mmCIF file of C-alpha atoms in Angstrom:
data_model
loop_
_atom_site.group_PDB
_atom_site.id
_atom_site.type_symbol
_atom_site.label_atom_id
_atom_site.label_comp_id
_atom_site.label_asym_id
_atom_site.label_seq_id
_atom_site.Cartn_x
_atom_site.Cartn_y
_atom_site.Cartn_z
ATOM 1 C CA UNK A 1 -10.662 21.203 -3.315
ATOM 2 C CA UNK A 2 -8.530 24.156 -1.895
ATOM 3 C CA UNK A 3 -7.142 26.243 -4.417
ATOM 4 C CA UNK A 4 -3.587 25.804 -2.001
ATOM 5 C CA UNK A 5 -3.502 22.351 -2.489
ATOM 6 C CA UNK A 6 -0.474 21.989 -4.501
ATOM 7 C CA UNK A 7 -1.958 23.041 -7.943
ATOM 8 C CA UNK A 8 0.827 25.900 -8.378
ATOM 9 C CA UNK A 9 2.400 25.577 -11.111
ATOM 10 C CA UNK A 10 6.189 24.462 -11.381
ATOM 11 C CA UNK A 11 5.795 23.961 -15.089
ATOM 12 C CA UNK A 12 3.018 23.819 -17.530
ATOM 13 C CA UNK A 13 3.354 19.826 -18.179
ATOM 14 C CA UNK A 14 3.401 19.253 -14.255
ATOM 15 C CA UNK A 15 0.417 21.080 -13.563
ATOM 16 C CA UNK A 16 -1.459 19.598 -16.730
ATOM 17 C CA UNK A 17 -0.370 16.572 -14.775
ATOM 18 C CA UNK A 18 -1.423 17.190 -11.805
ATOM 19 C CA UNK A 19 -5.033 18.099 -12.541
ATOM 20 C CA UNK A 20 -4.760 14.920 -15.320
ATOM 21 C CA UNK A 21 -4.319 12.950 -11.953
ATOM 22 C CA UNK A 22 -6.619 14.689 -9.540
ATOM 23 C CA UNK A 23 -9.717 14.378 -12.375
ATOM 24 C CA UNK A 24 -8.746 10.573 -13.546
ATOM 25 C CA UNK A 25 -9.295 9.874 -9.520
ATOM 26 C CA UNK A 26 -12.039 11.737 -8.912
ATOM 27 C CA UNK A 27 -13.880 9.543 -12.317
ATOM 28 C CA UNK A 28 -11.876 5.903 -11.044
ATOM 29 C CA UNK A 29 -13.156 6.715 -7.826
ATOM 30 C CA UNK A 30 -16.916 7.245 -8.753
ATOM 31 C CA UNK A 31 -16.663 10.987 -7.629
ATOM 32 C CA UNK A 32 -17.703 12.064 -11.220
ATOM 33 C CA UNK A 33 -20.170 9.758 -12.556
ATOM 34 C CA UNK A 34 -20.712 8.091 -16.002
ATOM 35 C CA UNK A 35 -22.727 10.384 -17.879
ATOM 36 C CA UNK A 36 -21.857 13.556 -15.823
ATOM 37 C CA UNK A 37 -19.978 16.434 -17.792
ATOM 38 C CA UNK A 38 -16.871 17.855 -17.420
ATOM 39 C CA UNK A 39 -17.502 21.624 -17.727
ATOM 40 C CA UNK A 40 -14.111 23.272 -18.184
ATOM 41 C CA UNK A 41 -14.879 26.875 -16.180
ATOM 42 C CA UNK A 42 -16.790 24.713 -13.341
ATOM 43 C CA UNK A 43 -13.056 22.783 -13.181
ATOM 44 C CA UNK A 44 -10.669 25.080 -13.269
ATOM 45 C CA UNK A 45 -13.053 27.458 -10.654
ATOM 46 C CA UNK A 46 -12.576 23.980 -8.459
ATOM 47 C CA UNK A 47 -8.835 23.509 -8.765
ATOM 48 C CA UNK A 48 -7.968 27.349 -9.104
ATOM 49 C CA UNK A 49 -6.120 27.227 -12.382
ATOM 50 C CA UNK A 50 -6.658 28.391 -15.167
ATOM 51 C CA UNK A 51 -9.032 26.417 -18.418
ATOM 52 C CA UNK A 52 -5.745 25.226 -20.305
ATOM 53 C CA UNK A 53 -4.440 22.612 -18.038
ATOM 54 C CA UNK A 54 -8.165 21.557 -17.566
ATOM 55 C CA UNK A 55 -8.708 21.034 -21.535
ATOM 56 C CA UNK A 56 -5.042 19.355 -21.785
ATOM 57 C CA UNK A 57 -5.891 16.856 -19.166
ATOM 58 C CA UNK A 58 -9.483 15.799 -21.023
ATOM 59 C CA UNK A 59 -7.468 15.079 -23.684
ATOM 60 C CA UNK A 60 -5.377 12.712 -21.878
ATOM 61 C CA UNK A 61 -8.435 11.258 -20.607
ATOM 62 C CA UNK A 62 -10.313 10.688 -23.759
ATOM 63 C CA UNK A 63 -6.368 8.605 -24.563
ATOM 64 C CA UNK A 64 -7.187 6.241 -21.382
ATOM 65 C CA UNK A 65 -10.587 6.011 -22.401
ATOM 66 C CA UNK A 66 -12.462 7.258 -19.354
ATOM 67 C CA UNK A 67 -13.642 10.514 -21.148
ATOM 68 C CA UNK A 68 -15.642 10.907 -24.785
ATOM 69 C CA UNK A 69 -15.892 14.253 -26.104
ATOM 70 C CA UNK A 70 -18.680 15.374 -28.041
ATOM 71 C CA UNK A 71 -19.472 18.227 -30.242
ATOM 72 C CA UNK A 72 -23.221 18.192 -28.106
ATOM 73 C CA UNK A 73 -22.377 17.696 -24.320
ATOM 74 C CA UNK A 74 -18.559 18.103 -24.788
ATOM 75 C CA UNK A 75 -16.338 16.149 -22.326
ATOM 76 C CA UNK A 76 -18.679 13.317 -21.698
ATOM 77 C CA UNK A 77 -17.396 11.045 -18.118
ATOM 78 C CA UNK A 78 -17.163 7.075 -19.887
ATOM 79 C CA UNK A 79 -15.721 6.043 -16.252
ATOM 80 C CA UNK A 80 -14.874 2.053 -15.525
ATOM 81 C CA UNK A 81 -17.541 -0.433 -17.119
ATOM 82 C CA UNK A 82 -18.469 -3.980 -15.696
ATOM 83 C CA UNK A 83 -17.163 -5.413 -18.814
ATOM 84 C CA UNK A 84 -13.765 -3.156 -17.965
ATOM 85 C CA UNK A 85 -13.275 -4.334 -14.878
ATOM 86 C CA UNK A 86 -13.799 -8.070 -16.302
ATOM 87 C CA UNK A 87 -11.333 -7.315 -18.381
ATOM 88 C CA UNK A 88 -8.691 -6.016 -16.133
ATOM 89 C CA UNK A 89 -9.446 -8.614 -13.663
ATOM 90 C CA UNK A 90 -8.936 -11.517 -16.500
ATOM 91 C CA UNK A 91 -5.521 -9.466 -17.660
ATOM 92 C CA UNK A 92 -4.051 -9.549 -13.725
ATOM 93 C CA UNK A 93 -5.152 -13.017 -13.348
ATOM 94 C CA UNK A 94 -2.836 -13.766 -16.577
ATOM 95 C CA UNK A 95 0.452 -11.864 -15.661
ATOM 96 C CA UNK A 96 0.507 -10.857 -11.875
ATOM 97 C CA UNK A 97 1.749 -14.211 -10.805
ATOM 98 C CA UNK A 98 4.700 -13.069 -12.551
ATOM 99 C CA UNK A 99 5.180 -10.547 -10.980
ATOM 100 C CA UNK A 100 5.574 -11.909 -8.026
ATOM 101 C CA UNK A 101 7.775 -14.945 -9.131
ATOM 102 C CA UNK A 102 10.077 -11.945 -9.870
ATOM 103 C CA UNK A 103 9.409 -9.947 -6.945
ATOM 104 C CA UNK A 104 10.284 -12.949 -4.490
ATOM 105 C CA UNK A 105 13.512 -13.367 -6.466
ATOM 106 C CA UNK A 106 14.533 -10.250 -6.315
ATOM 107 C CA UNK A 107 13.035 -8.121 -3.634
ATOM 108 C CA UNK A 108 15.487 -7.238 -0.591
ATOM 109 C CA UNK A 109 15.770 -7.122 3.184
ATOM 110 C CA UNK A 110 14.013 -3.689 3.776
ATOM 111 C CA UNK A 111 11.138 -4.083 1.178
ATOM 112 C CA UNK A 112 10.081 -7.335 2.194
ATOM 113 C CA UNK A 113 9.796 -6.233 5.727
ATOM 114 C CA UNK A 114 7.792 -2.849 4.383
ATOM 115 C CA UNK A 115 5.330 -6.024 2.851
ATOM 116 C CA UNK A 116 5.394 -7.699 6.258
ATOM 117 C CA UNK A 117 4.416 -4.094 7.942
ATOM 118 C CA UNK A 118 1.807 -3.667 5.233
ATOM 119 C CA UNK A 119 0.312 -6.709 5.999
ATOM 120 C CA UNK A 120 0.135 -6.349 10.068
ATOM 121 C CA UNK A 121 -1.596 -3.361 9.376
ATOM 122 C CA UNK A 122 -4.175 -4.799 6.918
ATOM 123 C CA UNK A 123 -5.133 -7.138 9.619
ATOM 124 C CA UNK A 124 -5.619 -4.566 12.087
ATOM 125 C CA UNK A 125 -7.929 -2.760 10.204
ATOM 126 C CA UNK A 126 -9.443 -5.595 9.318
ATOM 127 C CA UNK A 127 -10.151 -6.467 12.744
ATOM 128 C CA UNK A 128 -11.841 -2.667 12.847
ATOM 129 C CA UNK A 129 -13.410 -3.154 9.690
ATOM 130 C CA UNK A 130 -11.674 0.099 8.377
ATOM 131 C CA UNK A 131 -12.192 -0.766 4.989
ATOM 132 C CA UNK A 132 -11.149 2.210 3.713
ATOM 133 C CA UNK A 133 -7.999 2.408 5.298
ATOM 134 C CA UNK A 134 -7.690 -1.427 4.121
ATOM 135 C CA UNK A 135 -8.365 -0.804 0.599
ATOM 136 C CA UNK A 136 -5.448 1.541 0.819
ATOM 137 C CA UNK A 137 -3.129 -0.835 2.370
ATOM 138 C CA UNK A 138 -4.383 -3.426 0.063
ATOM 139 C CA UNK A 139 -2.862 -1.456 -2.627
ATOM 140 C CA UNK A 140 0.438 -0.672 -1.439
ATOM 141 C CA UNK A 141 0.792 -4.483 -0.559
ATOM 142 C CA UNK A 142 0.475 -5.052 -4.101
ATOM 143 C CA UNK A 143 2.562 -2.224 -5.366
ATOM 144 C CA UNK A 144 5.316 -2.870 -3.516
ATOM 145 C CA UNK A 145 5.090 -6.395 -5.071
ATOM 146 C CA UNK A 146 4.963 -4.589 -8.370
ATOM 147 C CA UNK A 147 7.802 -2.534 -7.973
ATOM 148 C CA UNK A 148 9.881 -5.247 -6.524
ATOM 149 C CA UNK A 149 9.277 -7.014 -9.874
ATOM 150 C CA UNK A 150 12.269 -5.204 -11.280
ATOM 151 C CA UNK A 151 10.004 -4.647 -14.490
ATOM 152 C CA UNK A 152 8.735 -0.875 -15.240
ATOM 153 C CA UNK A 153 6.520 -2.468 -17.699
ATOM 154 C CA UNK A 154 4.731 -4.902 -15.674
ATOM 155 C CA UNK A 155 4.734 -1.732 -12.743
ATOM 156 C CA UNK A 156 3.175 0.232 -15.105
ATOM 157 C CA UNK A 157 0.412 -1.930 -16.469
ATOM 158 C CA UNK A 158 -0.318 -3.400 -12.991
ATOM 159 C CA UNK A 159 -0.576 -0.128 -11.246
ATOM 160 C CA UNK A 160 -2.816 1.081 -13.852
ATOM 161 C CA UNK A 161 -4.924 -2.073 -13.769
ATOM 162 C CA UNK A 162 -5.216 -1.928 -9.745
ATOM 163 C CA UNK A 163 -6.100 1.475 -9.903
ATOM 164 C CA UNK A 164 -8.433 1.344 -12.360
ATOM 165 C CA UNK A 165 -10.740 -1.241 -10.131
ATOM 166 C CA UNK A 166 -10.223 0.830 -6.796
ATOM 167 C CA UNK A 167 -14.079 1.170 -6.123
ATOM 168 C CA UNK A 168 -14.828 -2.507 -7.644
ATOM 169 C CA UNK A 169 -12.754 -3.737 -5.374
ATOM 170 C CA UNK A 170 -13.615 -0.973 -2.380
ATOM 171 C CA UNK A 171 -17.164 -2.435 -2.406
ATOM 172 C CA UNK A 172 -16.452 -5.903 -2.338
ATOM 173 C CA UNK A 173 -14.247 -5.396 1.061
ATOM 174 C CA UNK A 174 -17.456 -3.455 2.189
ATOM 175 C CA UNK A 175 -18.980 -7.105 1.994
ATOM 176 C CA UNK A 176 -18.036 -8.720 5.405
ATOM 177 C CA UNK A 177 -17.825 -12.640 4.118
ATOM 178 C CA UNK A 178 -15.220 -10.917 1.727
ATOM 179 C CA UNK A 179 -12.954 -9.296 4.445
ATOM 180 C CA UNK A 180 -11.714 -12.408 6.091
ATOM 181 C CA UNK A 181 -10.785 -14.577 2.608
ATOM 182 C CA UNK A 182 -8.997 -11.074 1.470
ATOM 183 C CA UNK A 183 -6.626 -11.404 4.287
ATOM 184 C CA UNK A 184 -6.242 -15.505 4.281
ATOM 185 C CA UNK A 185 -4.724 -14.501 0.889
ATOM 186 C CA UNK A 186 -3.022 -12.089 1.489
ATOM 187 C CA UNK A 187 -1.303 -14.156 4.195
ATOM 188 C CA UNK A 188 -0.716 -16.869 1.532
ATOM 189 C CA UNK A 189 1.088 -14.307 -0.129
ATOM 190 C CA UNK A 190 3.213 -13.434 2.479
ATOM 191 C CA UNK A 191 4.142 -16.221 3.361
ATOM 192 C CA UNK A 192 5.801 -17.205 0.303
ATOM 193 C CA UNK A 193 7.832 -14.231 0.400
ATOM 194 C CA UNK A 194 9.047 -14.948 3.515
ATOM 195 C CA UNK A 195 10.081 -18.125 2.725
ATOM 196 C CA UNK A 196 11.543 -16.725 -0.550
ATOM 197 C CA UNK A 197 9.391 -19.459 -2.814
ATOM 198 C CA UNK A 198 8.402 -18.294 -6.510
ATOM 199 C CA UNK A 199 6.178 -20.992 -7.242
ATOM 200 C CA UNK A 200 4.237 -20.502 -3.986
ATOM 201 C CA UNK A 201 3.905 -16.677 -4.627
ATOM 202 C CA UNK A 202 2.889 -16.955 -8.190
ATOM 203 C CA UNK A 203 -0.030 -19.424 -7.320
ATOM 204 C CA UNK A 204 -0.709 -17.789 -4.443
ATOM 205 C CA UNK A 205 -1.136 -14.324 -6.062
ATOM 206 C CA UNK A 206 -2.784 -15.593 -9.055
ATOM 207 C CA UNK A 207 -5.343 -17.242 -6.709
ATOM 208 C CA UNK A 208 -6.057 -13.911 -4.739
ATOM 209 C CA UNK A 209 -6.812 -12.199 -8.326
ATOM 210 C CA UNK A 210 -8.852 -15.467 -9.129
ATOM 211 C CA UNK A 211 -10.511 -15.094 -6.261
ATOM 212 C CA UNK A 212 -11.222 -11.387 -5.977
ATOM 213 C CA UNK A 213 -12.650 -11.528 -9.773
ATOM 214 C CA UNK A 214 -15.191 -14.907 -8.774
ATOM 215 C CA UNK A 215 -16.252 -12.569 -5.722
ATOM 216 C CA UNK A 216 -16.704 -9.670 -7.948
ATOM 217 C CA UNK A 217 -18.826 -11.426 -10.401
ATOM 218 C CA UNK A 218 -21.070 -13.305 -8.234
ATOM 219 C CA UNK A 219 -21.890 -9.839 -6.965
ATOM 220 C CA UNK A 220 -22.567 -8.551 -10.087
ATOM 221 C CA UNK A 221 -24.494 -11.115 -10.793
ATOM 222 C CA UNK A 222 -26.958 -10.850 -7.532
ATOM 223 C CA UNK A 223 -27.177 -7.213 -7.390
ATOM 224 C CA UNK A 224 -28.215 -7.026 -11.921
ATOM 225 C CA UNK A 225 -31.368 -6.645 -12.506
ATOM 226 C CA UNK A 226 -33.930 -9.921 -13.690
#
């Protein structure tokens, strides 16, 4: 990464938070491994700041879980497990239905068109098989839903959870007999936004996740060793 790329500091708890950010992506996204160590000089030579804001935002990464430090290796990457993303795929199965019985009630004019926009361009890139540009739009579809909610708590937890299975979920688009039944649901979705139904959008939502974890899991299952 540039050492220009917005790293300057405006104060010492926004910086800590930006490189808290920039690392917790980089180990969600697969960039640093499980296993792989964090080495503190190697970090802040990478980000051009200085070892402080590197050592602050380990320890906010040991909180979430995705870092164990050791007195050995030190800051040891943990990343997202298979029995994580069960997990977080069996919690948004529970309570994301809710959130969008609450978005449909109270989402307005302007953000349900932004879903409507969001949508038209999944399906374009669908139709390109752009799956990384999908994945993206895949999660602003469901963060608008999840800010619509009206709930910072459920925003909150949700975001986290979605984030959290980015590459799960990035490699099951990558599967082509996924791609189609992502946007079917997505278009289930929709729909009962549109015609402003709760019911419809909580089943329909709790299906996709349903759905999406099934997918997930037979894949695991296939691709595990005998």
């Amino acid at each position: 990464m540039s050492k220009d790329q917005d790293f300057y500091p405006t104060s010492d708890s926004s910086l800590r938070n930006k490189v808290f950010k920039y690392i917790k992506s980089q180990i969600i996204n697969g960039i640093y491994s499980p296993g792989e160590t964090l080495l503190e000089l190697k970090l802040a030579d990478e980000l051009g700041v200085s070892r402080t804001p590197i050592r602050e935002a380990i320890r906010l990464l040991e909180v979430e879980g995705l870092v164990e430090t050791t007195a050995k290796k030190g800051a040891v990457v943990l990343g997202i497990s298979q029995k994580d993303v069960e997990d977080i795929y069996a919690i948004r199965e529970l309570v994301e239905g809710l959130a969008a019985r609450l978005a449909v009630e109270r989402m307005n004019p302007l953000e349900l068109r932004d879903l409507q926009k969001t949508f038209d361009l999944m399906e374009f890139y669908a139709q390109k098989n752009d799956v990384e540009e999908l994945a993206e739009l895949d999660n602003r579809f469901h963060q608008l839903i999840y800010e619509a909610s009206g709930s910072k708590i459920l925003n909150l937890t949700l975001s986290n959870l979605h984030q959290y299975i980015q590459l799960a979920r990035l490699e099951s688009l990558k599967k082509k007999n996924r791609l189609p039944c992502t946007i079917a649901e997505h278009r289930a979705i929709l729909d009962a936004f549109l015609c402003k139904d709760p019911d419809t959008a909580e089943k329909a939502l709790t299906e996709h996740v349903k759905q999406a974890r099934l997918y997930w899991t037979k894949q695991e299952k296939a691709t595990s060793p005998k």
